[in-house]
XYZ file of C-alpha atoms in Angstrom:
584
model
C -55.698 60.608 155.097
C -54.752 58.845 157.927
C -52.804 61.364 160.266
C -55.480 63.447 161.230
C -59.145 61.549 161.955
C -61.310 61.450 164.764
C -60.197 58.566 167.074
C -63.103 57.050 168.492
C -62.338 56.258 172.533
C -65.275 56.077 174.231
C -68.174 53.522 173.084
C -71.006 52.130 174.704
C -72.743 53.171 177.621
C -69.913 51.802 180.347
C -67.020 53.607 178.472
C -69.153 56.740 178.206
C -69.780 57.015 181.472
C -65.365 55.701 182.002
C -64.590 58.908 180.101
C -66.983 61.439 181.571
C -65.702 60.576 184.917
C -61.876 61.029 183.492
C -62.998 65.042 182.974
C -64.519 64.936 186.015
C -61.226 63.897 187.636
C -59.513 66.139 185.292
C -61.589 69.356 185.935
C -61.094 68.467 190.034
C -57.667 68.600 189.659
C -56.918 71.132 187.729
C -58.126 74.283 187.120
C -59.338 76.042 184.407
C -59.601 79.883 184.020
C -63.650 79.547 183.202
C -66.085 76.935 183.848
C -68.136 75.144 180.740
C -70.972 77.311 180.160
C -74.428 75.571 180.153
C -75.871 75.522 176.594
C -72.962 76.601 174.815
C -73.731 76.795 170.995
C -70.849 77.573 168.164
C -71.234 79.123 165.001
C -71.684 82.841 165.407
C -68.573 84.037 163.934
C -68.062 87.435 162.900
C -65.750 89.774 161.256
C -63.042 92.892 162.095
C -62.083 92.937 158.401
C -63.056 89.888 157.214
C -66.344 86.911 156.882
C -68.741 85.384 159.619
C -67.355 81.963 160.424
C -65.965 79.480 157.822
C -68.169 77.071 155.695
C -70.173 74.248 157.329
C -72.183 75.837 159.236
C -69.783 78.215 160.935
C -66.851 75.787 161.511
C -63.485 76.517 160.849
C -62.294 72.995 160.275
C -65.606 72.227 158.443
C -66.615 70.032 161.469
C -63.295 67.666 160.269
C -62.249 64.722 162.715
C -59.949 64.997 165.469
C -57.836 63.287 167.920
C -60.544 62.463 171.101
C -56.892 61.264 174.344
C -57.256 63.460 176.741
C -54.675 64.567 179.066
C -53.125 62.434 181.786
C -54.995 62.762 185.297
C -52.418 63.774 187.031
C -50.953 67.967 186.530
C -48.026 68.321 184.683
C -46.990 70.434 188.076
C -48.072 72.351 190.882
C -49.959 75.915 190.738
C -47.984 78.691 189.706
C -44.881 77.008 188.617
C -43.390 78.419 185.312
C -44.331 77.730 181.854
C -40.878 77.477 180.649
C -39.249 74.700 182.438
C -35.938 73.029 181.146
C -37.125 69.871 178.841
C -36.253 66.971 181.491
C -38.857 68.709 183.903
C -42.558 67.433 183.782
C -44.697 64.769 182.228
C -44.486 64.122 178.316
C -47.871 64.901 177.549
C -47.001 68.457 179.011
C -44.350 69.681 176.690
C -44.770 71.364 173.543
C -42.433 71.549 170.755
C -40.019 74.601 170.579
C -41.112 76.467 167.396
C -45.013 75.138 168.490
C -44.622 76.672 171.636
C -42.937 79.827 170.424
C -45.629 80.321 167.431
C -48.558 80.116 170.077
C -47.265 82.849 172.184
C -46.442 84.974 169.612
C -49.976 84.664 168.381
C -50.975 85.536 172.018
C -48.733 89.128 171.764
C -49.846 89.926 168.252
C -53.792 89.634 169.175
C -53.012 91.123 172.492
C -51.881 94.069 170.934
C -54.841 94.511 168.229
C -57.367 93.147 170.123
C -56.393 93.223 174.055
C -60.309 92.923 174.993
C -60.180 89.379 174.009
C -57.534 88.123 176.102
C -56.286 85.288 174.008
C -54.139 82.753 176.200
C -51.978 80.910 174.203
C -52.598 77.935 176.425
C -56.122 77.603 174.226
C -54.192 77.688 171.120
C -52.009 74.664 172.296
C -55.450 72.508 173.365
C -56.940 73.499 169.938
C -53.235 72.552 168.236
C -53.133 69.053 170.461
C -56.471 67.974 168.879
C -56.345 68.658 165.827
C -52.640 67.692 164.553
C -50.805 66.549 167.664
C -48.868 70.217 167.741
C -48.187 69.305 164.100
C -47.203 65.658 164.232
C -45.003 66.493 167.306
C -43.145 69.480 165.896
C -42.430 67.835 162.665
C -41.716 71.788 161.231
C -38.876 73.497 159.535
C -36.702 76.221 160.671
C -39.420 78.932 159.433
C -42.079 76.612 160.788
C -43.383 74.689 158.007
C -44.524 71.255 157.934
C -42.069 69.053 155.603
C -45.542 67.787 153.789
C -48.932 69.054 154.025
C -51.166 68.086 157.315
C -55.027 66.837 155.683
C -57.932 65.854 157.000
C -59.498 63.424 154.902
C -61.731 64.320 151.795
C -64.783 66.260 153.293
C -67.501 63.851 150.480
C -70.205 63.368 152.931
C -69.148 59.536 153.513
C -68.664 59.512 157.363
C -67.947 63.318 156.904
C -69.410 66.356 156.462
C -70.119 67.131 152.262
C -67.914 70.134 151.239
C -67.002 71.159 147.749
C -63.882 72.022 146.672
C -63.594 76.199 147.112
C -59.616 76.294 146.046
C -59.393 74.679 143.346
C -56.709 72.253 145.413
C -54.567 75.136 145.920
C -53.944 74.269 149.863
C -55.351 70.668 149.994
C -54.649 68.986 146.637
C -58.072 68.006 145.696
C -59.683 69.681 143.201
C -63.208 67.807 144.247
C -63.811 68.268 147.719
C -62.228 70.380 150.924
C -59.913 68.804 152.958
C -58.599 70.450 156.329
C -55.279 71.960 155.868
C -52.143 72.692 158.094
C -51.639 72.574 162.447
C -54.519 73.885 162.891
C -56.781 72.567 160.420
C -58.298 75.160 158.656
C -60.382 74.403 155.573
C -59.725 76.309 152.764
C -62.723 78.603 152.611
C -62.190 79.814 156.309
C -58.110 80.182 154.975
C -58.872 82.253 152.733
C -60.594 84.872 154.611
C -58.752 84.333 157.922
C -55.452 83.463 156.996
C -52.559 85.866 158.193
C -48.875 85.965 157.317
C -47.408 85.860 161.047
C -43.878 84.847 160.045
C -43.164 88.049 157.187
C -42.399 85.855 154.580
C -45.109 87.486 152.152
C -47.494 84.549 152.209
C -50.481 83.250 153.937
C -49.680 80.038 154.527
C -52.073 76.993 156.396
C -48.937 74.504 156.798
C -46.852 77.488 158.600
C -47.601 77.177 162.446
C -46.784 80.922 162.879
C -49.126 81.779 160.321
C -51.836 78.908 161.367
C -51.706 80.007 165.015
C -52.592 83.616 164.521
C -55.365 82.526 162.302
C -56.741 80.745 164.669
C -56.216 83.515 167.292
C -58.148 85.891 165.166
C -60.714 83.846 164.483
C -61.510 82.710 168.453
C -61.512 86.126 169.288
C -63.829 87.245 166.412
C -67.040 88.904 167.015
C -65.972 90.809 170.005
C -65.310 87.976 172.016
C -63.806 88.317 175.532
C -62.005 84.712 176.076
C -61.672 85.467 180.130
C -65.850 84.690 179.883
C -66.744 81.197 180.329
C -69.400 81.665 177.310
C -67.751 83.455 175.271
C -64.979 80.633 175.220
C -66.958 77.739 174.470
C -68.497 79.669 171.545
C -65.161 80.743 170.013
C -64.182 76.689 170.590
C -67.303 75.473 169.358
C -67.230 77.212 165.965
C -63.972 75.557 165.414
C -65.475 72.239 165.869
C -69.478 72.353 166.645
C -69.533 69.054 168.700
C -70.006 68.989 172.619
C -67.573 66.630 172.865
C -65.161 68.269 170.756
C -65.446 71.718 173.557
C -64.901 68.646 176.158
C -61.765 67.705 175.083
C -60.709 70.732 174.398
C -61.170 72.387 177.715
C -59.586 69.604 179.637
C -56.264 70.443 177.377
C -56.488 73.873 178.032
C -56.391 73.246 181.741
C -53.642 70.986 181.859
C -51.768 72.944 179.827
C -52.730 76.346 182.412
C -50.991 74.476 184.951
C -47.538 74.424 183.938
C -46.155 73.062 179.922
C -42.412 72.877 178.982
C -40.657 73.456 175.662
C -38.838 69.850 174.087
C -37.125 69.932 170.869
C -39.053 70.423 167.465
C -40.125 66.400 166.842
C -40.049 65.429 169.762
C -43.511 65.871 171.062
C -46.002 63.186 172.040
C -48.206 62.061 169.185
C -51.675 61.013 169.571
C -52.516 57.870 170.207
C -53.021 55.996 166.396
C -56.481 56.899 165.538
C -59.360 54.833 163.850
C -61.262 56.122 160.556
C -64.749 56.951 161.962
C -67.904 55.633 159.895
C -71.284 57.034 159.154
C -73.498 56.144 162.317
C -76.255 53.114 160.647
C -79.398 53.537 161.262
C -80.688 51.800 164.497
C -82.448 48.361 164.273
C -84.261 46.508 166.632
C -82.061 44.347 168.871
C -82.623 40.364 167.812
C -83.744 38.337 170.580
C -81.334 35.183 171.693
C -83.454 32.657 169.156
C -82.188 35.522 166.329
C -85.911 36.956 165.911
C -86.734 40.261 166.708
C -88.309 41.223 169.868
C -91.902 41.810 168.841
C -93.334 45.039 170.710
C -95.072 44.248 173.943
C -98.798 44.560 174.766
C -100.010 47.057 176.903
C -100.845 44.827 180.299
C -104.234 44.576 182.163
C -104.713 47.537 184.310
C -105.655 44.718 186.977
C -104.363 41.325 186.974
C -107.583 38.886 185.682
C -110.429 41.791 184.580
C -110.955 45.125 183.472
C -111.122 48.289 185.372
C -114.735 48.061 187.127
C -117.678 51.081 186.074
C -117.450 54.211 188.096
C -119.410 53.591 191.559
C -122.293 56.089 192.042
C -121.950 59.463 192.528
C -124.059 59.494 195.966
C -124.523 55.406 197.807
C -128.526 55.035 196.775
C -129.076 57.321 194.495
C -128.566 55.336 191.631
C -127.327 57.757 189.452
C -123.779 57.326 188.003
C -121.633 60.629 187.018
C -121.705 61.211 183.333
C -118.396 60.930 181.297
C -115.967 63.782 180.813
C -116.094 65.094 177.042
C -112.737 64.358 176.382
C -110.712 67.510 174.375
C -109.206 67.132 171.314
C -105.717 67.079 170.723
C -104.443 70.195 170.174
C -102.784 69.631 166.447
C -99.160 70.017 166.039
C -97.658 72.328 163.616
C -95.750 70.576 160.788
C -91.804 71.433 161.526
C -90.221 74.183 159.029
C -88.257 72.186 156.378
C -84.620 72.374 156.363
C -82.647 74.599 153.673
C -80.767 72.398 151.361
C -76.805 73.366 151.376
C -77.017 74.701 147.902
C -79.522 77.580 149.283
C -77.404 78.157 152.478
C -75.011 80.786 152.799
C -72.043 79.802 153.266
C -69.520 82.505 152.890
C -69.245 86.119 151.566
C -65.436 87.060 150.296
C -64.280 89.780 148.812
C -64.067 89.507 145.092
C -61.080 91.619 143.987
C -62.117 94.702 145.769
C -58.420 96.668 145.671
C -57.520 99.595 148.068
C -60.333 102.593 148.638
C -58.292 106.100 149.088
C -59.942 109.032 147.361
C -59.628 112.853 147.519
C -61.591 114.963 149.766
C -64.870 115.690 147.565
C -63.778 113.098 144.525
C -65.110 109.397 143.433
C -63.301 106.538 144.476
C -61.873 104.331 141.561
C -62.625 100.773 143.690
C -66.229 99.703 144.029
C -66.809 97.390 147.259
C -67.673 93.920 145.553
C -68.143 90.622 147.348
C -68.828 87.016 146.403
C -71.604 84.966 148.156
C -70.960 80.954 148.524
C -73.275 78.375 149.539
C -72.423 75.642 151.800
C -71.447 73.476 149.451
C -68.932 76.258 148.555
C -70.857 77.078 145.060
C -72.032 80.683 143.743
C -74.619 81.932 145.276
C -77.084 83.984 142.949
C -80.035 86.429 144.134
C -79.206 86.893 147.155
C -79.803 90.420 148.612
C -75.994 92.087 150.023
C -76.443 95.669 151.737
C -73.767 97.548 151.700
C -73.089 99.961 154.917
C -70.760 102.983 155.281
C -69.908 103.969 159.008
C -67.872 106.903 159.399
C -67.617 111.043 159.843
C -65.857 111.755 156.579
C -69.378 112.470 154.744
C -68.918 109.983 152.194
C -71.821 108.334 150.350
C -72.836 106.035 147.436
C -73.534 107.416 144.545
C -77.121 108.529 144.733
C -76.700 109.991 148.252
C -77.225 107.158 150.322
C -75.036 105.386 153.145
C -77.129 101.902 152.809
C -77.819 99.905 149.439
C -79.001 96.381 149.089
C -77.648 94.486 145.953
C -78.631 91.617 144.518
C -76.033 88.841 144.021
C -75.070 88.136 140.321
C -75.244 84.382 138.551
C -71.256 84.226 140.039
C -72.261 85.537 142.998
C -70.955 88.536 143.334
C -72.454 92.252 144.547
C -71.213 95.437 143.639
C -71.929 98.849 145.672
C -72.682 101.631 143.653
C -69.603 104.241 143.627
C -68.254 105.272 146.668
C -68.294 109.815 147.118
C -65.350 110.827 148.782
C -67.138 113.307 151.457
C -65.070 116.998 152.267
C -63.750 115.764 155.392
C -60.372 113.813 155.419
C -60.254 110.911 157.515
C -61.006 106.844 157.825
C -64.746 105.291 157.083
C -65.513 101.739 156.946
C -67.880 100.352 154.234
C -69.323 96.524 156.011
C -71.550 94.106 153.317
C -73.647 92.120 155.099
C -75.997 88.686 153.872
C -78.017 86.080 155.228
C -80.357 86.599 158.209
C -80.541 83.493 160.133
C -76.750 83.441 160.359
C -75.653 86.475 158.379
C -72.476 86.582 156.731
C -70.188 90.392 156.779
C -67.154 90.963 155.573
C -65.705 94.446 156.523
C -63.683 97.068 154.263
C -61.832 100.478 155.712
C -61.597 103.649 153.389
C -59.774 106.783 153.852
C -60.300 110.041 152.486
C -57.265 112.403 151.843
C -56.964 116.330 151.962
C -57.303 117.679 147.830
C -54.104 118.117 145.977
C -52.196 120.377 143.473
C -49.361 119.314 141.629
C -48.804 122.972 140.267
C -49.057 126.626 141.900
C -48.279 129.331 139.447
C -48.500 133.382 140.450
C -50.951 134.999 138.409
C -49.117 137.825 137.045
C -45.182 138.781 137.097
C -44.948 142.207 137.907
C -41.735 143.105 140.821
C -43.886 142.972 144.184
C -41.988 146.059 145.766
C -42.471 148.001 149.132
C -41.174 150.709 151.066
C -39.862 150.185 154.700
C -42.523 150.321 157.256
C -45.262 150.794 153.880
C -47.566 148.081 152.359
C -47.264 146.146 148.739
C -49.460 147.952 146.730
C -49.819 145.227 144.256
C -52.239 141.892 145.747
C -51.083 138.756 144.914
C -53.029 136.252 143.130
C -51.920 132.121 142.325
C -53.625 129.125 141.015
C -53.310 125.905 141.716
C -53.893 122.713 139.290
C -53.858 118.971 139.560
C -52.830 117.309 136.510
C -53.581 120.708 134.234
C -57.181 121.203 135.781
C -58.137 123.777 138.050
C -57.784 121.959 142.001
C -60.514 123.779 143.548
C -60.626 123.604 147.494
C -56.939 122.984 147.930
C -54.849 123.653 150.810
C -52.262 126.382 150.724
C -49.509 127.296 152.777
C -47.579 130.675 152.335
C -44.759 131.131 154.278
C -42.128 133.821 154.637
C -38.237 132.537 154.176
C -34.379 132.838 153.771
C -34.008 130.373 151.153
C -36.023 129.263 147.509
C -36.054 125.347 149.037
C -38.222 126.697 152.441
C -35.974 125.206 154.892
C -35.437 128.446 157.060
C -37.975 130.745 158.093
C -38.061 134.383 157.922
C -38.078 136.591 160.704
C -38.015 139.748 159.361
C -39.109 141.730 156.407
C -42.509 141.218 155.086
C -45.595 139.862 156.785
C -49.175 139.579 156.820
C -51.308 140.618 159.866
C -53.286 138.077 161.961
C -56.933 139.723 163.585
C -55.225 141.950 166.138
C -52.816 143.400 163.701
C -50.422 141.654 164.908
C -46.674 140.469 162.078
C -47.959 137.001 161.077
C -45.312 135.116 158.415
C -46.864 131.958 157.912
C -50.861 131.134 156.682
C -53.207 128.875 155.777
C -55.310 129.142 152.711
C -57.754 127.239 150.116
C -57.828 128.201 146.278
C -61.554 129.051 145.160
C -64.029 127.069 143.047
C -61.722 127.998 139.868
C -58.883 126.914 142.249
C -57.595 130.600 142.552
C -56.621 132.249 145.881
C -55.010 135.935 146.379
C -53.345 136.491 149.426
C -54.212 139.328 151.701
C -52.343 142.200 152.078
C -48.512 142.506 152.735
C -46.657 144.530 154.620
C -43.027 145.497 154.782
C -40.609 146.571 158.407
C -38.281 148.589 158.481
C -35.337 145.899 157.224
C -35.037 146.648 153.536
C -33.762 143.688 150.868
C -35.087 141.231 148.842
C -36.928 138.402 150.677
C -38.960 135.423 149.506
C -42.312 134.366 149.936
C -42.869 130.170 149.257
C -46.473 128.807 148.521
C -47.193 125.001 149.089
C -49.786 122.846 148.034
C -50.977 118.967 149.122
C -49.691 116.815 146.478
C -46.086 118.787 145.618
C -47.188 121.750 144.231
C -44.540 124.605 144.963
C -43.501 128.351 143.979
C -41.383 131.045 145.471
C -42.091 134.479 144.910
C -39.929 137.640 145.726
C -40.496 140.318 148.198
C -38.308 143.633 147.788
C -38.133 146.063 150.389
C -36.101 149.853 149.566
C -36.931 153.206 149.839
C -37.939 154.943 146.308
C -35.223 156.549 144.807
C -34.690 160.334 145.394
C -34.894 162.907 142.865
C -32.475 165.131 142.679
C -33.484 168.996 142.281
C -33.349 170.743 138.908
C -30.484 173.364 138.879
C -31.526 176.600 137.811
C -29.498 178.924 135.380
C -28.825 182.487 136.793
C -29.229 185.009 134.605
C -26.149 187.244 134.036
C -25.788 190.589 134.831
């Protein structure tokens, strides 16, 4: 495709050294937040909930071509003006289409909310947008911020390009052969579908949205606990975009023209790139031909002295006529051969998840999800035998089955590794389970798991006999209820009794019968758990001096509900047998 390739400004050793003075002049007069750190190197992405890096190597775009203009030399405006000035104000290259604009800083909020230690500035989203689509095609987007047709890079088939394999079966690009880069921000398909977000709440995750593009790309700069306010960290989160030097070069200069001042134009509207030229694989270098078309033959090493050869040593001492003898010379110290270069097809490439659905589980039960993942190569292809350990991080007390909290797993002919099950530990709460591959440049991908309080769908009083009481006496009967979760005893279950006016529990009690805490003091609401057989009996109950009928209401996690009654009246008198007198 011809709208977004690498357009090749700067050749030869004069125009080289043309352009490197244009940053030069660029960096003087402007000023970036954080210099270019010194050996920069790209690549190390990591996860919060999701892969290390995309495929080639780490790059998000797959290393795809981009647009090389750089920004004019002089600043759109002076230091500390605003952002948002009025669309007449400030040089063409400085404004930035409306719903471009307004995607990038909502990218900026969103991150800055989940992950304020990386202080994202949108400004870096707009350089990375300018290069790599011309803020898609100049703001060519819809209302909801969708290109009219897709944005591609061209056919990643090794030819000039770097050789990826189609992953997506041409969901996002269209080819079914090879990767293409997709959307504003040019992700390729593999890196989509781990990183891809769905910023605009229309349900999908898509590459040719700039809402959803832009906070992809936000996440992924900031992965790996990056703090964009660092110099290095920066040029790292740029450089796994797009590993080239010169790629970071042009990149930074955008990002500080666009830090000193940008303005919002109407959506197509922006400036486009310059037309760009299809770059072609570099040929292999061949000796320059001499002006008679022959090939300059290598030269001869010259006379160390013009007419002879270097004289014999003079003697050590005048007269003595001895000579010094000749140094043993030491052997060259042999060179070790270099370590041969993985193939693509046995370097990881990515590790996705592979269908691995939500993990929730009861306090002391077995989750129903296993944790499974897919390993890729860098072509994009299955990768078998490859060892996966599985972590769990976390207080909850959950472990694999087998009692462990680390298993390594070998990856299946498809690729995939499954953890053993997952134990729900006793303590509720949130764990995180993290699969991790590859050791040069390992690969994770992240999962969180929760573990919820046991449940009872049913509480039933053992027993129906009237629970009656005296004023100011004690029930002499105990009361005893079970609880069940679908028709099985729910040992270890929370209960709540709770005194009250009314069968639904709305309004407590404050009067008739009670328990007692530790000091003996009226106590109408408690906490208890049902047994191993899921049975609990409540302690004893006491009545005041209020006599009625009152309720008591028992409540289970997961619904489970019964109210019992309380009667307090003072027993019945007797009256006294009459007694016949006899007569007289």
């Amino acid at each position: 495709m011809a709208a977004h390739i690498r357009r090749r400004l700067r050749k030869g050793a004069t125009t080289t050294a043309v352009a490197a003075a244009a940053v030069a002049a660029l960096a003087a007069s402007q000023a970036p937040a954080a210099p270019l750190a010194e050996g920069a190197a790209g690549g190390d992405q990591q996860t919060t909930g999701g892969e290390t890096g995309g495929s080639e190597d780490g790059a998000a775009t797959g290393n795809s071509p981009y647009y090389t203009d750089l920004p004019p030399l002089v600043t759109p405006n002076r230091p500390g003006s605003s952002s948002n000035l009025p669309a007449a104000t400030g040089s063409a290259e400085a404004g930035i289409p409306a719903s471009v604009l307004a995607a990038y800083k909502q990218a900026e909020q969103t991150v800055g909310t989940t992950d304020p230690a990386c202080r994202l500035p949108w400004q870096l989203l707009a350089a990375i947008g300018k290069v790599e689509s011309g803020q898609a095609r100049g703001g060519q987007v819809d209302a909801d911020g969708t290109t009219p047709t897709p944005i591609l890079g061209p056919a990643l088939n090794g030819q000039g390009f770097a050789l990826i394999k189609d992953t997506d079966g041409g969901a996002y690009d269209g080819d079914a052969v090879h990767d293409r880069a997709v959307g504003p921000m040019q992700f390729i398909p593999s890196t989509w579908a781990t990183w891809g977000q769905d910023a605009n709440g229309d349900g999908r995750k898509d590459p040719n949205n700039i809402y959803d593009a832009a906070l992809a790309a936000g996440r992924y700069l900031c992965a790996g606990g990056r703090n964009l306010a660092v110099a290095a960290d920066l040029d790292r989160a740029v450089l796994s975009y797009n590993q080239s030097t010169e790629y970071l070069r042009t990149v930074r200069s955008w990002f500080a023209y666009y830090q000193r001042g940008t303005h919002e134009v109407p959506d197509g509207s922006g400036v486009l790139p310059t037309a760009p030229s299809t770059p072609t694989p570099s040929p292999t270098p061949t000796p320059s031909p001499t002006p008679g078309g022959t090939t300059s033959p290598t030269p001869s090493p010259s006379p160390s002295k013009p007419g002879g050869t270097k004289p014999s040593p003079s003697p050590s001492k005048p007269g003595d006529g001895t000579t010094s003898p000749t140094p043993t010379p030491t052997p060259p110290r042999p060179t070790p051969p270099p370590k041969p270069t993985p193939s693509p097809a046995d370097t990881l490439g990515s590790l996705e998840n592979a269908g691995t659905g939500p993990l929730t589980a009861t306090a002391g039960g077995t989750f129903e999800e296993r944790v499974s993942v897919r390993a890729r190569n860098a072509l994009g292809a299955p990768m078998a035998q490859l060892p996966v350990t599985f972590t769990i991080t976390g207080t909850t007390g959950s472990l694999f089955d087998g009692g462990k909290k680390k298993v390594t797993v070998i990856s299946k002919a498809d690729g995939t590794a499954t953890a053993p099950a997952l134990k729900a530990g006793e303590k509720t709460g949130e764990f995180t389970v993290t699969a991790t591959a590859g050791t040069t440049r390992p690969r994770t991908l992240t999962y969180e798991a929760s573990v919820t309080a046991r449940q009872a769908d049913k509480i039933v009083r053992v027993g129906d006999k009237a629970l009656v009481a005296a004023p100011g006496e004690k029930f002499a009967d105990a009361v005893t209820v079970k609880a069940t979760h679908k028709g099985v005893a729910a040992p270890g279950v929370a209960v709540t009794a709770t005194m009250v006016k009314d069968s639904l529990g709305l309004i407590d009690n404050d009067k008739g019968p009670y328990f007692k805490d530790a000091a003996g003091k009226p106590l109408r609401t408690l906490d208890l758990t049902t047994d191993a057989d899921g049975l609990f009996r409540l302690p004893e109950i006491f009545a005041d001096e209020n006599p009625g009928t009152y309720k008591l209401r028992l409540t289970t996690e997961g619904g489970g509900s019964v109210v019992i009654e309380l009667t307090v009246q003072a027993p019945e008198e007797t009256a006294p047998e009459e007694t016949e007198t006899p007569e007289a």
